[in-house]
Each structure stands twice: as structure tokens, then as C-alpha cells.
């Protein structure tokens, strides 16, 4: 089973169950690109490569957040919640470093994704030629980022994947500056992202290029509807697969209580007003 994972019944999960067996890191590998917290890559004993984040990665960041030790918890929570809401994101696993016994968040490397960071001209051209499906993905991810208070969705915090139809699709990765590191949700309430954060600055450009219509806003609202539908059992399930060292029982319960409260609905309404305006 995954480290610290509790046994689950077959019908406990709103999606698929957590993997039965954990993964161990066999070799650290050099990064080909990095983000604010993402500095390390590793090959696990399944033979695949993962982008990794540990508890100390937030402490070493140049960006100051309220709870820097919550970086791996934020990554795990937001990735798993995204999966439940059909927001495209890479598969993640808990990785054990055998020597130190430290547990890392691991995001599986998508070998079909662009390996190098995009420059502005490439990104601009990609948006101009965006397929209908890519536009819908971008709107859905924006709504999700607003809900989880992700301040750092810049244009290289998407994974760009070439499809068999010779178009480009994206996956949202890097939730290290979202949600739990800011004290979300209780310290954030229904507040939207700051106007000057990277997510909003980049979104303003994206929206201007790809446009807005009923179908695109519907893809954003669809994510919010799924977040309304999920009950606190789904949140407890996400936490059941997360190492206990990443987040205290008290903090988990605080989030679960918020999820059961009217405050969640108020936040969702606030985000919906933003994406439909």
C-alpha cells in the first residue's frame, strides 16, 4: 500500500482507488526545467521518472507563503481533486526515499509533453492556433485555479502535449503556490485571486487571444458544478492516500468541516461570477 495509506472498501472512492503498493526512489536525475519549488526529479522502482517535491522545498523558496511546509500536501490535494473534477493533470504518486525515509510528492513525467520551456513568441502562436478543446481546457483550469487560490499559473506551468490529431492539449501541473500553503480555505474565504498575481495576469492575455463564448464558459462552470457535487467523503478519501507527515489531523478536519459548510458554496459562487462576467 502507499505509505500511511488506510485500507479502503471498493465503494469508498468517487474515482479509482489509490495504488496498493508504494514506490521507492532509486535514482535522482537532473532537471531539464524547474519552477519555484520544483528542483528535483527521480526515477522510481517502476522505472518511470517523476518530478518531486518534499516538505523542505517550500522553506527554500524565494516566494514567501504562510505555510511553506505544506507544499507536498498542496500538490497532492490539488492534483487528486483536479482528477475528480476532470481537470487535466499528470498522475501523481507518493515516493519514498529509502535512505532518509522521507516521503516525496511525485508527479509522473509525461514523455509526450514538450521538454523545454516555451518562450513568449511560441506561446502566443500556440494560443492563436488553439483548438476548441484546448480553449475549453484553459477555461476549465482557470476556474479550478481560482477555486484553489493558485497564484502562480504562468504559461510554463502547463504541460503542452502534441495530440494524434496534430493539435496541442495541456495538463495543469505545479500546485505548490496554491491552497494549503496560503491557509486556504479558511484564511481566504470567498476572496478571488489578487489582480496582480501571475495567474490573473497570464489569464488576461489568454482570454484576450482565445476569446469567450457560451461553450467555453460552460467548460469552466462544469468544473465548478463538480466541485459543488463532491461531498466531504471525497476530501477524506484524498487525505487517506496522503502521508500523515504532510498535514496534521487537525488541519485535515478543518478543511473537511469547511467543505461541509456554506462557505464552500459561497466561494464557488464567487468564482462562477468571475468566469461568467
mmCIF file of C-alpha atoms in Angstrom:
data_model
loop_
_atom_site.group_PDB
_atom_site.id
_atom_site.type_symbol
_atom_site.label_atom_id
_atom_site.label_comp_id
_atom_site.label_asym_id
_atom_site.label_seq_id
_atom_site.Cartn_x
_atom_site.Cartn_y
_atom_site.Cartn_z
ATOM 1 C CA UNK A 1 0.000 0.000 0.000
ATOM 2 C CA UNK A 2 1.061 3.659 -0.288
ATOM 3 C CA UNK A 3 2.936 4.824 2.828
ATOM 4 C CA UNK A 4 0.478 5.631 5.667
ATOM 5 C CA UNK A 5 -2.499 4.710 3.478
ATOM 6 C CA UNK A 6 -5.598 3.418 5.215
ATOM 7 C CA UNK A 7 -7.442 0.355 3.895
ATOM 8 C CA UNK A 8 -10.457 1.270 1.742
ATOM 9 C CA UNK A 9 -13.564 -0.560 0.638
ATOM 10 C CA UNK A 10 -14.232 -0.864 -3.070
ATOM 11 C CA UNK A 11 -17.045 1.698 -2.970
ATOM 12 C CA UNK A 12 -15.235 4.296 -0.820
ATOM 13 C CA UNK A 13 -13.695 6.152 -3.739
ATOM 14 C CA UNK A 14 -15.528 8.518 -6.104
ATOM 15 C CA UNK A 15 -12.882 7.631 -8.707
ATOM 16 C CA UNK A 16 -10.334 4.824 -8.843
ATOM 17 C CA UNK A 17 -8.641 3.574 -5.669
ATOM 18 C CA UNK A 18 -5.170 4.528 -4.547
ATOM 19 C CA UNK A 19 -2.409 2.132 -5.725
ATOM 20 C CA UNK A 20 -1.949 -0.835 -3.385
ATOM 21 C CA UNK A 21 1.853 -0.668 -3.339
ATOM 22 C CA UNK A 22 4.079 2.342 -2.764
ATOM 23 C CA UNK A 23 7.029 3.429 -4.859
ATOM 24 C CA UNK A 24 10.638 3.958 -3.828
ATOM 25 C CA UNK A 25 13.126 6.360 -5.348
ATOM 26 C CA UNK A 26 16.004 4.515 -6.991
ATOM 27 C CA UNK A 27 17.916 7.367 -8.600
ATOM 28 C CA UNK A 28 17.864 11.167 -8.586
ATOM 29 C CA UNK A 29 18.001 12.693 -12.066
ATOM 30 C CA UNK A 30 18.954 16.190 -13.285
ATOM 31 C CA UNK A 31 16.049 18.554 -14.070
ATOM 32 C CA UNK A 32 15.521 19.864 -17.576
ATOM 33 C CA UNK A 33 13.371 22.715 -16.250
ATOM 34 C CA UNK A 34 12.385 23.986 -12.818
ATOM 35 C CA UNK A 35 9.717 26.070 -11.095
ATOM 36 C CA UNK A 36 9.608 27.968 -7.800
ATOM 37 C CA UNK A 37 9.594 24.741 -5.741
ATOM 38 C CA UNK A 38 10.377 22.066 -8.332
ATOM 39 C CA UNK A 39 14.095 21.379 -8.175
ATOM 40 C CA UNK A 40 14.354 17.580 -8.177
ATOM 41 C CA UNK A 41 13.488 14.676 -10.441
ATOM 42 C CA UNK A 42 13.794 10.977 -9.684
ATOM 43 C CA UNK A 43 13.371 7.533 -11.209
ATOM 44 C CA UNK A 44 11.229 5.257 -9.048
ATOM 45 C CA UNK A 45 11.248 1.468 -8.868
ATOM 46 C CA UNK A 46 8.514 1.307 -11.503
ATOM 47 C CA UNK A 47 11.162 2.539 -13.959
ATOM 48 C CA UNK A 48 9.378 5.855 -14.568
ATOM 49 C CA UNK A 49 10.568 9.379 -13.872
ATOM 50 C CA UNK A 50 8.811 11.800 -11.537
ATOM 51 C CA UNK A 51 9.075 15.478 -10.680
ATOM 52 C CA UNK A 52 9.373 15.508 -6.889
ATOM 53 C CA UNK A 53 8.606 17.884 -4.057
ATOM 54 C CA UNK A 54 9.315 17.436 -0.364
ATOM 55 C CA UNK A 55 8.403 19.266 2.810
ATOM 56 C CA UNK A 56 11.607 21.353 2.769
ATOM 57 C CA UNK A 57 11.132 22.611 -0.780
ATOM 58 C CA UNK A 58 8.761 25.331 0.402
ATOM 59 C CA UNK A 59 11.239 26.550 3.029
ATOM 60 C CA UNK A 60 13.906 27.086 0.391
ATOM 61 C CA UNK A 61 11.619 29.062 -1.912
ATOM 62 C CA UNK A 62 12.124 32.722 -2.785
ATOM 63 C CA UNK A 63 8.345 33.172 -2.668
ATOM 64 C CA UNK A 64 7.027 33.695 0.861
ATOM 65 C CA UNK A 65 3.866 31.806 1.832
ATOM 66 C CA UNK A 66 2.029 31.324 5.116
ATOM 67 C CA UNK A 67 2.668 27.575 5.416
ATOM 68 C CA UNK A 68 5.766 26.611 3.374
ATOM 69 C CA UNK A 69 5.866 23.066 4.760
ATOM 70 C CA UNK A 70 2.539 22.340 3.088
ATOM 71 C CA UNK A 71 3.907 22.293 -0.463
ATOM 72 C CA UNK A 72 3.646 18.489 -0.957
ATOM 73 C CA UNK A 73 0.214 18.446 0.729
ATOM 74 C CA UNK A 74 -1.000 21.201 -1.608
ATOM 75 C CA UNK A 75 0.364 19.306 -4.605
ATOM 76 C CA UNK A 76 -1.301 16.049 -3.591
ATOM 77 C CA UNK A 77 -4.624 17.565 -2.619
ATOM 78 C CA UNK A 78 -4.981 19.763 -5.696
ATOM 79 C CA UNK A 79 -3.860 17.075 -8.136
ATOM 80 C CA UNK A 80 -6.264 14.493 -6.736
ATOM 81 C CA UNK A 81 -9.130 16.989 -6.560
ATOM 82 C CA UNK A 82 -8.424 18.013 -10.160
ATOM 83 C CA UNK A 83 -8.695 14.367 -11.255
ATOM 84 C CA UNK A 84 -12.109 14.125 -9.615
ATOM 85 C CA UNK A 85 -13.288 17.210 -11.497
ATOM 86 C CA UNK A 86 -11.901 16.137 -14.905
ATOM 87 C CA UNK A 87 -9.301 18.902 -14.881
ATOM 88 C CA UNK A 88 -6.334 17.596 -16.935
ATOM 89 C CA UNK A 89 -3.311 16.974 -14.727
ATOM 90 C CA UNK A 90 -0.426 14.453 -14.564
ATOM 91 C CA UNK A 91 -0.717 11.297 -12.471
ATOM 92 C CA UNK A 92 0.869 11.600 -9.029
ATOM 93 C CA UNK A 93 2.302 9.140 -6.502
ATOM 94 C CA UNK A 94 3.906 9.178 -3.063
ATOM 95 C CA UNK A 95 7.609 8.332 -3.349
ATOM 96 C CA UNK A 96 9.780 7.016 -0.518
ATOM 97 C CA UNK A 97 13.472 7.899 -0.368
ATOM 98 C CA UNK A 98 14.842 4.685 1.242
ATOM 99 C CA UNK A 99 17.925 6.144 2.928
ATOM 100 C CA UNK A 100 16.291 9.100 4.675
ATOM 101 C CA UNK A 101 12.795 7.548 4.804
ATOM 102 C CA UNK A 102 11.439 10.908 3.631
ATOM 103 C CA UNK A 103 8.226 10.843 1.629
ATOM 104 C CA UNK A 104 8.033 12.980 -1.514
ATOM 105 C CA UNK A 105 5.213 14.041 -3.773
ATOM 106 C CA UNK A 106 5.865 12.694 -7.255
ATOM 107 C CA UNK A 107 4.273 13.922 -10.488
ATOM 108 C CA UNK A 108 4.781 11.433 -13.310
ATOM 109 C CA UNK A 109 6.713 12.819 -16.268
ATOM 110 C CA UNK A 110 4.656 12.831 -19.456
ATOM 111 C CA UNK A 111 7.088 11.826 -22.206
ATOM 112 C CA UNK A 112 4.734 13.235 -24.848
ATOM 113 C CA UNK A 113 4.932 16.736 -23.357
ATOM 114 C CA UNK A 114 7.232 19.456 -24.634
ATOM 115 C CA UNK A 115 10.544 19.070 -22.840
ATOM 116 C CA UNK A 116 11.662 22.682 -22.992
ATOM 117 C CA UNK A 117 10.023 25.791 -21.584
ATOM 118 C CA UNK A 118 8.162 27.914 -24.101
ATOM 119 C CA UNK A 119 9.283 31.412 -24.994
ATOM 120 C CA UNK A 120 6.692 34.173 -25.366
ATOM 121 C CA UNK A 121 6.514 34.002 -29.173
ATOM 122 C CA UNK A 122 5.910 30.231 -29.113
ATOM 123 C CA UNK A 123 3.199 30.610 -26.500
ATOM 124 C CA UNK A 124 1.496 33.407 -28.421
ATOM 125 C CA UNK A 125 1.454 31.334 -31.605
ATOM 126 C CA UNK A 126 0.094 28.321 -29.734
ATOM 127 C CA UNK A 127 -2.817 30.393 -28.377
ATOM 128 C CA UNK A 128 -3.630 31.869 -31.778
ATOM 129 C CA UNK A 129 -3.871 28.351 -33.241
ATOM 130 C CA UNK A 130 -5.613 26.788 -30.230
ATOM 131 C CA UNK A 131 -8.172 24.104 -30.980
ATOM 132 C CA UNK A 132 -11.635 24.252 -29.463
ATOM 133 C CA UNK A 133 -10.610 21.528 -26.999
ATOM 134 C CA UNK A 134 -7.515 23.425 -25.870
ATOM 135 C CA UNK A 135 -9.603 26.553 -25.308
ATOM 136 C CA UNK A 136 -12.024 24.555 -23.167
ATOM 137 C CA UNK A 137 -9.123 23.104 -21.166
ATOM 138 C CA UNK A 138 -7.698 26.559 -20.481
ATOM 139 C CA UNK A 139 -11.045 27.879 -19.270
ATOM 140 C CA UNK A 140 -11.565 24.828 -17.043
ATOM 141 C CA UNK A 141 -8.101 25.162 -15.499
ATOM 142 C CA UNK A 142 -8.628 28.871 -14.834
ATOM 143 C CA UNK A 143 -11.855 28.194 -12.924
ATOM 144 C CA UNK A 144 -10.116 25.493 -10.916
ATOM 145 C CA UNK A 145 -7.117 27.729 -10.158
ATOM 146 C CA UNK A 146 -9.465 30.432 -8.881
ATOM 147 C CA UNK A 147 -11.197 27.961 -6.578
ATOM 148 C CA UNK A 148 -7.968 26.582 -5.058
ATOM 149 C CA UNK A 149 -6.341 30.045 -4.932
ATOM 150 C CA UNK A 150 -3.418 29.197 -7.202
ATOM 151 C CA UNK A 151 -1.471 32.437 -7.675
ATOM 152 C CA UNK A 152 1.221 31.013 -9.981
ATOM 153 C CA UNK A 153 -0.324 29.683 -13.227
ATOM 154 C CA UNK A 154 2.098 31.258 -15.714
ATOM 155 C CA UNK A 155 2.406 29.998 -19.276
ATOM 156 C CA UNK A 156 5.122 27.471 -18.406
ATOM 157 C CA UNK A 157 3.030 25.939 -15.638
ATOM 158 C CA UNK A 158 1.127 23.951 -18.240
ATOM 159 C CA UNK A 159 2.388 20.766 -19.832
ATOM 160 C CA UNK A 160 1.906 21.027 -23.597
ATOM 161 C CA UNK A 161 1.198 17.731 -25.349
ATOM 162 C CA UNK A 162 1.056 17.053 -29.083
ATOM 163 C CA UNK A 163 -2.047 15.015 -29.921
ATOM 164 C CA UNK A 164 -2.519 12.418 -32.664
ATOM 165 C CA UNK A 165 -4.671 14.988 -34.461
ATOM 166 C CA UNK A 166 -1.604 17.264 -34.615
ATOM 167 C CA UNK A 167 -3.128 19.730 -32.179
ATOM 168 C CA UNK A 168 -1.937 20.722 -28.715
ATOM 169 C CA UNK A 169 -3.542 19.772 -25.402
ATOM 170 C CA UNK A 170 -2.470 20.871 -21.921
ATOM 171 C CA UNK A 171 -2.202 19.455 -18.422
ATOM 172 C CA UNK A 172 -2.083 21.681 -15.355
ATOM 173 C CA UNK A 173 0.845 20.931 -13.071
ATOM 174 C CA UNK A 174 2.629 22.657 -10.176
ATOM 175 C CA UNK A 175 0.164 23.487 -7.414
ATOM 176 C CA UNK A 176 2.934 24.415 -4.978
ATOM 177 C CA UNK A 177 1.733 28.015 -4.632
ATOM 178 C CA UNK A 178 -1.936 27.210 -4.141
ATOM 179 C CA UNK A 179 -4.448 26.229 -1.489
ATOM 180 C CA UNK A 180 -2.916 24.907 1.726
ATOM 181 C CA UNK A 181 0.330 26.931 1.609
ATOM 182 C CA UNK A 182 -1.819 30.110 1.825
ATOM 183 C CA UNK A 183 -4.043 28.838 4.639
ATOM 184 C CA UNK A 184 -6.834 28.132 2.141
ATOM 185 C CA UNK A 185 -9.725 27.784 2.525
ATOM 186 C CA UNK A 186 -10.432 29.284 5.945
ATOM 187 C CA UNK A 187 -7.948 32.177 5.704
ATOM 188 C CA UNK A 188 -9.063 33.018 2.158
ATOM 189 C CA UNK A 189 -12.849 32.797 2.399
ATOM 190 C CA UNK A 190 -14.577 33.745 -0.835
ATOM 191 C CA UNK A 191 -11.824 36.132 -1.988
ATOM 192 C CA UNK A 192 -10.701 35.797 -5.593
ATOM 193 C CA UNK A 193 -7.078 35.781 -6.709
ATOM 194 C CA UNK A 194 -5.186 39.100 -6.463
ATOM 195 C CA UNK A 195 -5.353 41.087 -9.692
ATOM 196 C CA UNK A 196 -1.560 41.312 -9.908
ATOM 197 C CA UNK A 197 -0.782 37.608 -9.397
ATOM 198 C CA UNK A 198 0.707 35.611 -12.288
ATOM 199 C CA UNK A 199 -2.444 33.560 -12.764
ATOM 200 C CA UNK A 200 -4.598 36.628 -13.412
ATOM 201 C CA UNK A 201 -2.017 38.478 -15.475
ATOM 202 C CA UNK A 202 -1.494 35.484 -17.760
ATOM 203 C CA UNK A 203 -5.204 34.685 -17.905
ATOM 204 C CA UNK A 204 -5.986 38.194 -19.148
ATOM 205 C CA UNK A 205 -3.741 37.524 -22.153
ATOM 206 C CA UNK A 206 -5.130 34.027 -22.731
ATOM 207 C CA UNK A 207 -8.728 35.249 -22.625
ATOM 208 C CA UNK A 208 -7.994 38.102 -24.996
ATOM 209 C CA UNK A 209 -6.493 35.707 -27.559
ATOM 210 C CA UNK A 210 -8.791 32.656 -27.333
ATOM 211 C CA UNK A 211 -11.964 34.581 -26.619
ATOM 212 C CA UNK A 212 -15.073 33.856 -24.585
ATOM 213 C CA UNK A 213 -18.351 32.243 -25.574
ATOM 214 C CA UNK A 214 -21.075 30.117 -24.027
ATOM 215 C CA UNK A 215 -19.292 26.824 -24.703
ATOM 216 C CA UNK A 216 -16.032 27.999 -23.155
ATOM 217 C CA UNK A 217 -17.601 29.439 -20.014
ATOM 218 C CA UNK A 218 -19.666 26.254 -19.752
ATOM 219 C CA UNK A 219 -16.461 24.204 -19.524
ATOM 220 C CA UNK A 220 -15.375 26.378 -16.596
ATOM 221 C CA UNK A 221 -18.766 26.152 -14.910
ATOM 222 C CA UNK A 222 -18.757 22.372 -15.383
ATOM 223 C CA UNK A 223 -15.693 22.164 -13.135
ATOM 224 C CA UNK A 224 -17.424 24.309 -10.513
ATOM 225 C CA UNK A 225 -20.551 22.139 -10.700
ATOM 226 C CA UNK A 226 -18.452 19.068 -9.983
ATOM 227 C CA UNK A 227 -16.871 20.831 -7.018
ATOM 228 C CA UNK A 228 -20.389 21.553 -5.743
ATOM 229 C CA UNK A 229 -21.374 17.899 -6.149
ATOM 230 C CA UNK A 230 -18.401 16.370 -4.337
ATOM 231 C CA UNK A 231 -19.092 15.812 -0.652
ATOM 232 C CA UNK A 232 -16.623 15.661 2.223
ATOM 233 C CA UNK A 233 -16.178 11.883 1.787
ATOM 234 C CA UNK A 234 -14.270 12.692 -1.398
ATOM 235 C CA UNK A 235 -11.967 15.010 0.553
ATOM 236 C CA UNK A 236 -11.427 12.406 3.255
ATOM 237 C CA UNK A 237 -10.601 9.908 0.519
ATOM 238 C CA UNK A 238 -7.937 12.239 -0.912
ATOM 239 C CA UNK A 239 -6.391 12.580 2.538
ATOM 240 C CA UNK A 240 -6.466 8.800 3.075
ATOM 241 C CA UNK A 241 -3.756 8.387 0.439
ATOM 242 C CA UNK A 242 -1.592 11.255 1.669
ATOM 243 C CA UNK A 243 1.256 10.756 4.185
ATOM 244 C CA UNK A 244 0.292 11.875 7.683
ATOM 245 C CA UNK A 245 3.508 13.900 7.994
ATOM 246 C CA UNK A 246 2.371 16.307 5.269
ATOM 247 C CA UNK A 247 -0.673 17.686 7.102
ATOM 248 C CA UNK A 248 -1.911 17.368 10.673
ATOM 249 C CA UNK A 249 -5.184 15.656 11.551
ATOM 250 C CA UNK A 250 -6.490 18.982 12.882
ATOM 251 C CA UNK A 251 -5.772 20.748 9.604
ATOM 252 C CA UNK A 252 -7.387 17.956 7.602
ATOM 253 C CA UNK A 253 -10.503 18.135 9.758
ATOM 254 C CA UNK A 254 -10.654 21.914 9.361
ATOM 255 C CA UNK A 255 -10.748 21.543 5.575
ATOM 256 C CA UNK A 256 -13.337 18.772 5.730
ATOM 257 C CA UNK A 257 -15.537 20.920 8.005
ATOM 258 C CA UNK A 258 -15.212 23.849 5.597
ATOM 259 C CA UNK A 259 -16.169 21.560 2.716
ATOM 260 C CA UNK A 260 -19.390 20.694 4.529
ATOM 261 C CA UNK A 261 -20.174 24.348 5.215
ATOM 262 C CA UNK A 262 -21.951 27.063 3.272
ATOM 263 C CA UNK A 263 -18.581 28.782 2.873
ATOM 264 C CA UNK A 264 -17.628 26.368 0.087
ATOM 265 C CA UNK A 265 -20.776 27.263 -1.840
ATOM 266 C CA UNK A 266 -20.073 30.962 -1.331
ATOM 267 C CA UNK A 267 -16.580 30.536 -2.740
ATOM 268 C CA UNK A 268 -17.893 28.608 -5.731
ATOM 269 C CA UNK A 269 -20.472 31.324 -6.397
ATOM 270 C CA UNK A 270 -17.752 33.961 -6.244
ATOM 271 C CA UNK A 271 -15.617 32.057 -8.757
ATOM 272 C CA UNK A 272 -18.615 31.443 -11.028
ATOM 273 C CA UNK A 273 -19.357 35.170 -11.088
ATOM 274 C CA UNK A 274 -15.773 35.790 -12.174
ATOM 275 C CA UNK A 275 -15.716 33.253 -15.023
ATOM 276 C CA UNK A 276 -19.121 34.253 -16.397
ATOM 277 C CA UNK A 277 -18.762 38.036 -16.248
#
